[in-house]
PDB file of C-alpha atoms in Angstrom:
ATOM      1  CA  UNK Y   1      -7.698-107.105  91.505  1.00 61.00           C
ATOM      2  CA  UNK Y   2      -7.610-103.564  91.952  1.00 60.00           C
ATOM      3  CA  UNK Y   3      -7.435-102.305  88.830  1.00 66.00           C
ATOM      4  CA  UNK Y   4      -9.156-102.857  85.230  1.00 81.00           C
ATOM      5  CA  UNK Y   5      -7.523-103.370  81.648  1.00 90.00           C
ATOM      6  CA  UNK Y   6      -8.842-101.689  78.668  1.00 94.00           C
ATOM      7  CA  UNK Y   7      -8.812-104.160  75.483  1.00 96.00           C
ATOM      8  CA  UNK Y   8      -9.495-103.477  72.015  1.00 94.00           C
ATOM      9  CA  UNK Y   9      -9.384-104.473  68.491  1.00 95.00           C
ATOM     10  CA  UNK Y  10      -7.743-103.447  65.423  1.00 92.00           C
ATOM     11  CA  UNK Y  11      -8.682-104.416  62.194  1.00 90.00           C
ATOM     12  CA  UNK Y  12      -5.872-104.742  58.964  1.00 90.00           C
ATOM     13  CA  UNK Y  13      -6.990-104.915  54.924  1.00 89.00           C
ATOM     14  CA  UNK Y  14      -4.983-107.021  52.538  1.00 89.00           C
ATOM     15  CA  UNK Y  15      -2.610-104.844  51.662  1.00 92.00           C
ATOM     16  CA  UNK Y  16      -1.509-103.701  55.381  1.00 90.00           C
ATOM     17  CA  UNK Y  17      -3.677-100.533  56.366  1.00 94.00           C
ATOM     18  CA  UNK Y  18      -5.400-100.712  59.553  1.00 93.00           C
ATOM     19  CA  UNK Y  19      -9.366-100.843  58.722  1.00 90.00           C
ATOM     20  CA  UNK Y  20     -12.172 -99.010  59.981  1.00 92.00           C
ATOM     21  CA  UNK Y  21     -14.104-100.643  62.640  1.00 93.00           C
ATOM     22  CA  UNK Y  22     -16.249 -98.016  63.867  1.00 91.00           C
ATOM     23  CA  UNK Y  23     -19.608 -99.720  61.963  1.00 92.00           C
ATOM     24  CA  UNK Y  24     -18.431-103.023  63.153  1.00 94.00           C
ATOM     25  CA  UNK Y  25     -20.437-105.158  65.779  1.00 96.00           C
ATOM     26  CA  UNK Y  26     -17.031-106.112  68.200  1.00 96.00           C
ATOM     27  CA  UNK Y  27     -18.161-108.612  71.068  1.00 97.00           C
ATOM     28  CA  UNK Y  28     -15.835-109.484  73.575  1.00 98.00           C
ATOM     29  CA  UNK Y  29     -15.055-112.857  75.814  1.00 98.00           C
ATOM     30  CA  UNK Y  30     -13.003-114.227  78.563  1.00 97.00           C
ATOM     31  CA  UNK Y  31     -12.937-117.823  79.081  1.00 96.00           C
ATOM     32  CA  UNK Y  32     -12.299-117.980  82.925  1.00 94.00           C
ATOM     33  CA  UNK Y  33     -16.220-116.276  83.950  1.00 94.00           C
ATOM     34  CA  UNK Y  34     -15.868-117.647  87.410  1.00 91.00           C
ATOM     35  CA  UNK Y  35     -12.415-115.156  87.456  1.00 90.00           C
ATOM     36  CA  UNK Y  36     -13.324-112.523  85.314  1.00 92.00           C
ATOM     37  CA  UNK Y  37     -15.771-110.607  83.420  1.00 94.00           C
ATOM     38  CA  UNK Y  38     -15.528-108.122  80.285  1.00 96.00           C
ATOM     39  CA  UNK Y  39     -18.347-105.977  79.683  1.00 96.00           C
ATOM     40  CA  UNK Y  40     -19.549-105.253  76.229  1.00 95.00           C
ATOM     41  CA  UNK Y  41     -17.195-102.146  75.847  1.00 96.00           C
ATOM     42  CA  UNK Y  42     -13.947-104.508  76.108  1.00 96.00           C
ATOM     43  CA  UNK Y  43     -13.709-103.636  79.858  1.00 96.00           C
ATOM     44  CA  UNK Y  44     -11.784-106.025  81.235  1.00 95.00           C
ATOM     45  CA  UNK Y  45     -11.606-107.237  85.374  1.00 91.00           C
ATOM     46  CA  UNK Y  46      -9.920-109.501  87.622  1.00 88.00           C
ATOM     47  CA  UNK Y  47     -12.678-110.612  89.895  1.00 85.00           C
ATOM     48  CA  UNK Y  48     -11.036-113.841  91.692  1.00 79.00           C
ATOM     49  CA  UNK Y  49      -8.240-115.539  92.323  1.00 76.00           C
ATOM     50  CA  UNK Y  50      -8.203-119.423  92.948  1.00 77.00           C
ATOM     51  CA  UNK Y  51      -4.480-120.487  93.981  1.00 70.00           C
ATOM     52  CA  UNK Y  52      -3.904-122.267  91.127  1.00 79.00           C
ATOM     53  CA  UNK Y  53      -5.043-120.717  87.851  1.00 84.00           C
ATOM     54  CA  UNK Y  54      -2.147-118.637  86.095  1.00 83.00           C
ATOM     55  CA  UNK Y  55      -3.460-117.135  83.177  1.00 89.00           C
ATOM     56  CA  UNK Y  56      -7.297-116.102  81.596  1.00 93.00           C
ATOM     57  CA  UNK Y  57      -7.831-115.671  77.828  1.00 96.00           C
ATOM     58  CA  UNK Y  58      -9.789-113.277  76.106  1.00 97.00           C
ATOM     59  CA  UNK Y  59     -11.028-112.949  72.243  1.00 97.00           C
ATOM     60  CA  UNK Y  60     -13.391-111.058  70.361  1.00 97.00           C
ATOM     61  CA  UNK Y  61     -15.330-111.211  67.574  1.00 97.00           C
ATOM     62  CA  UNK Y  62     -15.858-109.038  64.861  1.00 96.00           C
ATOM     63  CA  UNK Y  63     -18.593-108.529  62.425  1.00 96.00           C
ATOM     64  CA  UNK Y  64     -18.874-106.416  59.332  1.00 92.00           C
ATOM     65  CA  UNK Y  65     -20.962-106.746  55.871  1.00 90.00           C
ATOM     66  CA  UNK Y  66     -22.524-109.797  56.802  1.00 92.00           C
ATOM     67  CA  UNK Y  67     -18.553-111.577  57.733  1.00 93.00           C
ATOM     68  CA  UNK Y  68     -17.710-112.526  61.440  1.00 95.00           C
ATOM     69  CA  UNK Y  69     -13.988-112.818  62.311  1.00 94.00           C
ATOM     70  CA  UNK Y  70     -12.617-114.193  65.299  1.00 95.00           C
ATOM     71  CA  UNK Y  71      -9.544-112.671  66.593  1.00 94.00           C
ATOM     72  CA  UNK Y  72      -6.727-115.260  68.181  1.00 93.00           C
ATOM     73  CA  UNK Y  73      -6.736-115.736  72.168  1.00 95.00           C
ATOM     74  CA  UNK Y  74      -4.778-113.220  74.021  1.00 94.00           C
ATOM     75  CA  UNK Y  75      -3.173-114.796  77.291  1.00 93.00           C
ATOM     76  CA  UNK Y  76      -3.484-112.546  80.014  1.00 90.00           C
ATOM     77  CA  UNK Y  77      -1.222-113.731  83.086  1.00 84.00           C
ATOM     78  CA  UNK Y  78      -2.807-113.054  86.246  1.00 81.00           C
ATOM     79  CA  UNK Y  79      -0.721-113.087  89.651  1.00 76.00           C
ATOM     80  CA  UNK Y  80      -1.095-111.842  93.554  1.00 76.00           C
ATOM     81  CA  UNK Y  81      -1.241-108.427  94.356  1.00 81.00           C
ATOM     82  CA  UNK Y  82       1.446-106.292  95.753  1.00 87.00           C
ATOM     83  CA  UNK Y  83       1.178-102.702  96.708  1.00 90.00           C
ATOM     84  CA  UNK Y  84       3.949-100.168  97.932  1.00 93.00           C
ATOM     85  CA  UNK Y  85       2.808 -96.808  99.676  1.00 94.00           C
ATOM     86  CA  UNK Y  86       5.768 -94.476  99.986  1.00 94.00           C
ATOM     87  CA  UNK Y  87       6.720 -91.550 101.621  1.00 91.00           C
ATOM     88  CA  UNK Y  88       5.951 -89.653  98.463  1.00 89.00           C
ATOM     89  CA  UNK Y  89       1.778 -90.202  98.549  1.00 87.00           C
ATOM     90  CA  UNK Y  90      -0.227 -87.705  97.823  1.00 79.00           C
ATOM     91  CA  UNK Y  91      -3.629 -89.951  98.400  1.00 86.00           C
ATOM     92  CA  UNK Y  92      -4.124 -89.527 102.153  1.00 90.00           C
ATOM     93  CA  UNK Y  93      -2.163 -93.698 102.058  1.00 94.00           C
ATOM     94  CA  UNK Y  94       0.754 -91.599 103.732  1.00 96.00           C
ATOM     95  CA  UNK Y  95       0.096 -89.687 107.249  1.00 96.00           C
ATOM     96  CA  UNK Y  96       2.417 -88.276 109.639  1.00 97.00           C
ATOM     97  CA  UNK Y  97       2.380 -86.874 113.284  1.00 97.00           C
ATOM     98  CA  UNK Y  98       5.082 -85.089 114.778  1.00 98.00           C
ATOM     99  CA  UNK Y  99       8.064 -83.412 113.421  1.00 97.00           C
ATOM    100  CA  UNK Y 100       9.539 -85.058 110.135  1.00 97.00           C
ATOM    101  CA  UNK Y 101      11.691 -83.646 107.374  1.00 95.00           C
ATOM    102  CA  UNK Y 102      12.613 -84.968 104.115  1.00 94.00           C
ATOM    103  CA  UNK Y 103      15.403 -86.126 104.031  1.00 93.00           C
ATOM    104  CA  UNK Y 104      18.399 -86.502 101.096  1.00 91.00           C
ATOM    105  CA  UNK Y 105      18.718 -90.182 101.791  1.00 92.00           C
ATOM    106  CA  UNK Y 106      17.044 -91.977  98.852  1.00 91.00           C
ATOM    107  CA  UNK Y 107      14.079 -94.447  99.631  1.00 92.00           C
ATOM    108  CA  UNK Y 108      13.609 -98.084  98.693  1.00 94.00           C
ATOM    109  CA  UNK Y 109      13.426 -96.710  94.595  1.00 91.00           C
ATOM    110  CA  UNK Y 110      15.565 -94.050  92.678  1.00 88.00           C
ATOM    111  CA  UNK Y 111      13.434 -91.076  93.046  1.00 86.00           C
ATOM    112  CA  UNK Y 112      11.926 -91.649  96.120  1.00 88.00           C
ATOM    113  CA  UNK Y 113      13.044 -89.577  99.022  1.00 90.00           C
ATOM    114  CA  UNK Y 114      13.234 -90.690 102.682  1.00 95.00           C
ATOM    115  CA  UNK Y 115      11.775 -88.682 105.530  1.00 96.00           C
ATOM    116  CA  UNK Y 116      13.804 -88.394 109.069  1.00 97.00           C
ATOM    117  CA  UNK Y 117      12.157 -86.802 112.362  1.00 97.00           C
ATOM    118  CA  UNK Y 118      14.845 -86.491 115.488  1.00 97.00           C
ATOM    119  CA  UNK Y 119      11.385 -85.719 117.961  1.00 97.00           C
ATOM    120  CA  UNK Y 120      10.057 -88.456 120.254  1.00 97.00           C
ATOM    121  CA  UNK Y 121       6.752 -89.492 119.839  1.00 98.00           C
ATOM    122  CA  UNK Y 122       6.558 -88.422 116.135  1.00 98.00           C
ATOM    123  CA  UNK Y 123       4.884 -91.128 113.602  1.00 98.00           C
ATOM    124  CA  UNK Y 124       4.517 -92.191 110.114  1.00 98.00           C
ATOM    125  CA  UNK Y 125       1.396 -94.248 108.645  1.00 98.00           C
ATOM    126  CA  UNK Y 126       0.801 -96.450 105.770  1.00 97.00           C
ATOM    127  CA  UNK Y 127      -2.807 -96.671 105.177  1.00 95.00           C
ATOM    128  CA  UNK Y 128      -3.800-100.244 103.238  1.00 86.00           C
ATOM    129  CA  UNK Y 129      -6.136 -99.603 100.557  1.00 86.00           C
ATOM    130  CA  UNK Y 130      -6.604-103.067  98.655  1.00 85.00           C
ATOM    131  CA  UNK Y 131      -8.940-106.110  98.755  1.00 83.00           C
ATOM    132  CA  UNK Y 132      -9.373-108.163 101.562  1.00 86.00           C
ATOM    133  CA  UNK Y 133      -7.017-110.855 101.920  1.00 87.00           C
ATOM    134  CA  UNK Y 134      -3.857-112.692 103.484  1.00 91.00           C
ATOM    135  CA  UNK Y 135      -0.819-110.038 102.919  1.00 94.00           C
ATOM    136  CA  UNK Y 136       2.965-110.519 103.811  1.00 95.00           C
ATOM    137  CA  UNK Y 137       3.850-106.916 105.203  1.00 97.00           C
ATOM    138  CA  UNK Y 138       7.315-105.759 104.963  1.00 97.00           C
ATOM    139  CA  UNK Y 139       8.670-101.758 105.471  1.00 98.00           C
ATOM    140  CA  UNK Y 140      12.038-100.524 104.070  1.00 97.00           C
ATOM    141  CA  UNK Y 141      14.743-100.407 106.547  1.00 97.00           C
ATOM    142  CA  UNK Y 142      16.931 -97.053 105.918  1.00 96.00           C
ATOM    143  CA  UNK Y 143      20.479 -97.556 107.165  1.00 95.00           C
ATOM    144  CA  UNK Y 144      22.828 -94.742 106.793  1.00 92.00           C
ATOM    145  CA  UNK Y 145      26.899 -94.829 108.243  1.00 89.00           C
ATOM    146  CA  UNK Y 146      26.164 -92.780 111.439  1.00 88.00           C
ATOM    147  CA  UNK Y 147      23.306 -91.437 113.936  1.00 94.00           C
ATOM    148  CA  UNK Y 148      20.695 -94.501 113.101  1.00 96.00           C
ATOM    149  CA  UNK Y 149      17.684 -95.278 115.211  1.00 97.00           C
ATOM    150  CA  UNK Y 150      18.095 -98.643 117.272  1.00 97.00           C
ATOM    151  CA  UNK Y 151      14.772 -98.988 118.602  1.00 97.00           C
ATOM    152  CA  UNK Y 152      12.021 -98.327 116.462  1.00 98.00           C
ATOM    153  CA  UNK Y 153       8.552 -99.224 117.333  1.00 98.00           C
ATOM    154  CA  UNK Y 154       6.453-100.262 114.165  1.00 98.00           C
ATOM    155  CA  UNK Y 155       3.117-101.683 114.374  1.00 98.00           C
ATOM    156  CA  UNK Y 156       0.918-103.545 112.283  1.00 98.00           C
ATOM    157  CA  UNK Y 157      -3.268-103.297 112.655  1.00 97.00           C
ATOM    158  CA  UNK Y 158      -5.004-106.021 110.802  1.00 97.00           C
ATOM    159  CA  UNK Y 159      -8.132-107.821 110.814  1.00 95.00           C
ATOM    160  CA  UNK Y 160      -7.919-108.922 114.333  1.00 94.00           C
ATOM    161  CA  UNK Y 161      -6.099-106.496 116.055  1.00 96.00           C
ATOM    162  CA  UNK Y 162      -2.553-104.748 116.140  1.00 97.00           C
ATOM    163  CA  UNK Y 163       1.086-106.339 116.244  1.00 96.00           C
ATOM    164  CA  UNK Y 164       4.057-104.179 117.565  1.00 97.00           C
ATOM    165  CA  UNK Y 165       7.937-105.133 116.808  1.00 97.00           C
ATOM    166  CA  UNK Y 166      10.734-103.136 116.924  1.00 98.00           C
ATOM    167  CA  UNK Y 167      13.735-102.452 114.453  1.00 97.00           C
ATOM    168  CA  UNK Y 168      16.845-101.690 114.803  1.00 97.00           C
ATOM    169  CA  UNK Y 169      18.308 -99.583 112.197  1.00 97.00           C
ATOM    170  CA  UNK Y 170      22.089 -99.583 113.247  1.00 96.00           C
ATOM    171  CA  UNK Y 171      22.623-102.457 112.280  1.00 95.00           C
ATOM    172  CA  UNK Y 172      22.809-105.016 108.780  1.00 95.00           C
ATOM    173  CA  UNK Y 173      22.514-102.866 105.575  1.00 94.00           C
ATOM    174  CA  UNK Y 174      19.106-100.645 103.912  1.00 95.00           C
ATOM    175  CA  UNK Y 175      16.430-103.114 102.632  1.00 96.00           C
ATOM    176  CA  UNK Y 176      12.952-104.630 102.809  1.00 97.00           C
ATOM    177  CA  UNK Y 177      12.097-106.134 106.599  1.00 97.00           C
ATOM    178  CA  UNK Y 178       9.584-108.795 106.836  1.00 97.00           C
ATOM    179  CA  UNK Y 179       6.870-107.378 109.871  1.00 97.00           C
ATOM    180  CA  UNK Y 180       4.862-110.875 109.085  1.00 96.00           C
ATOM    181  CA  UNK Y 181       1.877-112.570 107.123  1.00 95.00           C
ATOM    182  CA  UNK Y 182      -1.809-110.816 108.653  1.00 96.00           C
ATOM    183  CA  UNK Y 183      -5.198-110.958 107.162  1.00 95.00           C
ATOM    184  CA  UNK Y 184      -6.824-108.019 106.283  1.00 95.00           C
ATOM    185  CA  UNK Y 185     -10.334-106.833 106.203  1.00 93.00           C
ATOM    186  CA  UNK Y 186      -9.897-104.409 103.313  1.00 88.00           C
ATOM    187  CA  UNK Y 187     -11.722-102.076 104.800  1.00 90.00           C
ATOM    188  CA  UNK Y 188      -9.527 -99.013 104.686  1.00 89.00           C
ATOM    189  CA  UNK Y 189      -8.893 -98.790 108.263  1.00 93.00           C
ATOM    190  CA  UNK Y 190      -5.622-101.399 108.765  1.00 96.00           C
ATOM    191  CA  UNK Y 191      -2.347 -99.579 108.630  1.00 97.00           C
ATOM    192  CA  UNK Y 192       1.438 -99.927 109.202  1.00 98.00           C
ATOM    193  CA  UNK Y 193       2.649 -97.642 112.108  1.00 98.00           C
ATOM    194  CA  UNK Y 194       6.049 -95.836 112.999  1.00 98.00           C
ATOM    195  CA  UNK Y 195       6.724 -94.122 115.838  1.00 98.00           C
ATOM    196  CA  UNK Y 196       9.994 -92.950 117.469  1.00 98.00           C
ATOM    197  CA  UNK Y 197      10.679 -93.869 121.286  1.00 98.00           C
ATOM    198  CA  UNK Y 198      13.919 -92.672 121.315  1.00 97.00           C
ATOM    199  CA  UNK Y 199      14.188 -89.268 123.175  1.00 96.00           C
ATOM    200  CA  UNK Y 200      14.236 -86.263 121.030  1.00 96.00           C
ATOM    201  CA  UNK Y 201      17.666 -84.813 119.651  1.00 96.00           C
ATOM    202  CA  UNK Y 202      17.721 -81.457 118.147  1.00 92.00           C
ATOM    203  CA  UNK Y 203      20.765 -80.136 116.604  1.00 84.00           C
ATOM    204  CA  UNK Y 204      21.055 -77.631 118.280  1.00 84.00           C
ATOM    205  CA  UNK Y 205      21.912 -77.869 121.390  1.00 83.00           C
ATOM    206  CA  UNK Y 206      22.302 -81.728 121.115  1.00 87.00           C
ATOM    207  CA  UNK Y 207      25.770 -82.323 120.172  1.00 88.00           C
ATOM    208  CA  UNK Y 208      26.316 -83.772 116.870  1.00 86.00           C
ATOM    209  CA  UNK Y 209      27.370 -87.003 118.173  1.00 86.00           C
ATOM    210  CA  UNK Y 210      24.495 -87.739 120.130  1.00 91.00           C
ATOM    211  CA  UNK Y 211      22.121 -86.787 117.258  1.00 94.00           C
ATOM    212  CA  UNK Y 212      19.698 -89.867 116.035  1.00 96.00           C
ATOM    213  CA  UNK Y 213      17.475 -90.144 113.051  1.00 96.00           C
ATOM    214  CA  UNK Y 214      14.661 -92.063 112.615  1.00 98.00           C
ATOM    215  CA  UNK Y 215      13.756 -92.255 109.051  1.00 97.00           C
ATOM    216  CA  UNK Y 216      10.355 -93.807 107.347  1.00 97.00           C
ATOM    217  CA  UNK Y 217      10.352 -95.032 103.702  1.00 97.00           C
ATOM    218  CA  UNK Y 218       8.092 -97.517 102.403  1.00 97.00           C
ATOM    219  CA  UNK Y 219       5.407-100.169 103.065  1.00 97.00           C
ATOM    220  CA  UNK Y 220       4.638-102.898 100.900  1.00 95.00           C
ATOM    221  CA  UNK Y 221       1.683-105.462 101.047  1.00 95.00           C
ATOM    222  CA  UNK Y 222       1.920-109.076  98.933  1.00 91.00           C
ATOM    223  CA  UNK Y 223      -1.205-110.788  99.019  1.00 87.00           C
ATOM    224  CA  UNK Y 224      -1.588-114.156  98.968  1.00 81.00           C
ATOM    225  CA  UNK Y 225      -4.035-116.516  97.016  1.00 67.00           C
ATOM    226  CA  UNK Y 226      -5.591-119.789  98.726  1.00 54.00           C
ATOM    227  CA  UNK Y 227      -2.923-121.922  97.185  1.00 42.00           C
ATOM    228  CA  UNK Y 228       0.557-121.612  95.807  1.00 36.00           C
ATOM    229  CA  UNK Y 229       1.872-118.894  94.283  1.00 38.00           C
ATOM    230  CA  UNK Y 230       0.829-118.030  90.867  1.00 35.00           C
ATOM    231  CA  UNK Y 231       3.709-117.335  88.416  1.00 31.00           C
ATOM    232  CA  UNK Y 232       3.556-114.730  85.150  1.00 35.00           C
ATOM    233  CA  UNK Y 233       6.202-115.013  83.258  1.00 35.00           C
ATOM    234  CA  UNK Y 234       4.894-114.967  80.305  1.00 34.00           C
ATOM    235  CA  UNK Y 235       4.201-111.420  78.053  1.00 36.00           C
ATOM    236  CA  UNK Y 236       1.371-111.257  76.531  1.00 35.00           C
ATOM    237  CA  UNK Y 237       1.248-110.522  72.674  1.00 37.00           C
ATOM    238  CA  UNK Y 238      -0.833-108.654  70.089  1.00 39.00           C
ATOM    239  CA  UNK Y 239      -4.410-109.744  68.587  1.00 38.00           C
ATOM    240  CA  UNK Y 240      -5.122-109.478  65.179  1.00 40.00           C
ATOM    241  CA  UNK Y 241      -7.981-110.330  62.806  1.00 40.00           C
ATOM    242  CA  UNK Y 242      -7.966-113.852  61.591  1.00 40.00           C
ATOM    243  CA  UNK Y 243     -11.025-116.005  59.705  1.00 40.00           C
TER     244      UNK Y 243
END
């Protein structure tokens, strides 16, 4: 939906050596045109989804010295989309106000660093960036053994207007926590909101008891098609010349 796929072609001789195609005429063709379209370079784009369809095929054709071959269907799986902005983005996606450090506590991935702030008032945004649609938004919950944040104020702004909740983070273990299912414009301006109302605890002079973190992770978006959820479970394989 968001992205595009590349395809291509590649030709073998009789005995095994991949053949020159460059002075071949290679056409390209999807059989789902209400859902997608290839362009005559073998660029390849999801342009719909309809709730029920699970997969698109594509083929080419190839013609040299007079002979057209016709390469087997590929089947292309096609599902919702889901996209995670992190505390790692370098794309403008992730914003912050406030005091925050990064923090040693790993994120919802390996490799993925949280970010803590102990100031009131301080915030963390996750921009959406994706098409416009019906998205299940969930953020990743960071809970460590000590000095948690039990009131965190996380909003959500969608299509028609903004939701607030509030998490508790000293309690139940680290994971992914469900803020709701919102349509979205797709218009760049909905987003996913932190901010710490807990007064601010600086160490020092705050005693290292009484110190709290509030710590921002990760966002993640599922859309939803019209219908049921599409499944793709199936890997697609590799096309090759056949008459």
């Amino acid at each position: 939906m968001t992205q595009t796929a590349q395809l291509s072609v590649t030709g073998y001789l009789d005995n095994g050596l991949i053949g020159d195609l460059t002075q071949a005429n290679v056409q390209y063709f999807v059989d789902r045109t209400d859902l997608a379209e290839v362009d005559s370079s073998g660029l390849l784009t999801l342009l719909h989804l309809d709730g029920a369809t699970d997969h698109i095929e594509v083929w080419a054709t190839v013609t040299m010295d007079g002979v057209t071959l016709t390469t087997p269907p590929l089947n292309i799986t096609i599902k919702d989309l889901t996209v995670i902005v992190d505390s790692t983005n370098t794309t403008g996606l992730y914003t912050t106000e406030g005091s925050w450090s990064q923090s040693n506590l790993a994120g919802y991935k390996i490799g993925v660093k949280s970010r803590y702030t102990t100031v009131q008032g301080s915030s963390a945004t996750w921009k959406g960036q994706f098409p416009e649609g019906k998205y299940t938004v969930s953020i990743y919950k960071l809970v460590h053994t000590t000095a948690n944040d039990n009131h965190v104020k996380v909003e959500v702004k969608h299509q028609t207007g903004t939701e607030a909740t509030y998490i508790d983070a000293t309690v139940g273990s680290s994971g992914w926590v469900n803020l709701g299912t919102f349509d979205f414009t797709g218009d760049g301006s909905e987003y996913v909101r932190l901010t710490r109302e807990t007064p601010t605890t600086v160490d020092p002079p705050t005693l290292p008891a009484d110190m709290i973190y509030t710590r921002a992770d990760a966002v993640k978006f599922e859309r939803h098609s019209v219908g049921p959820e599409l499944l793709a479970n199936e890997a697609p394989g590799k096309p090759t010349l056949s008459e």
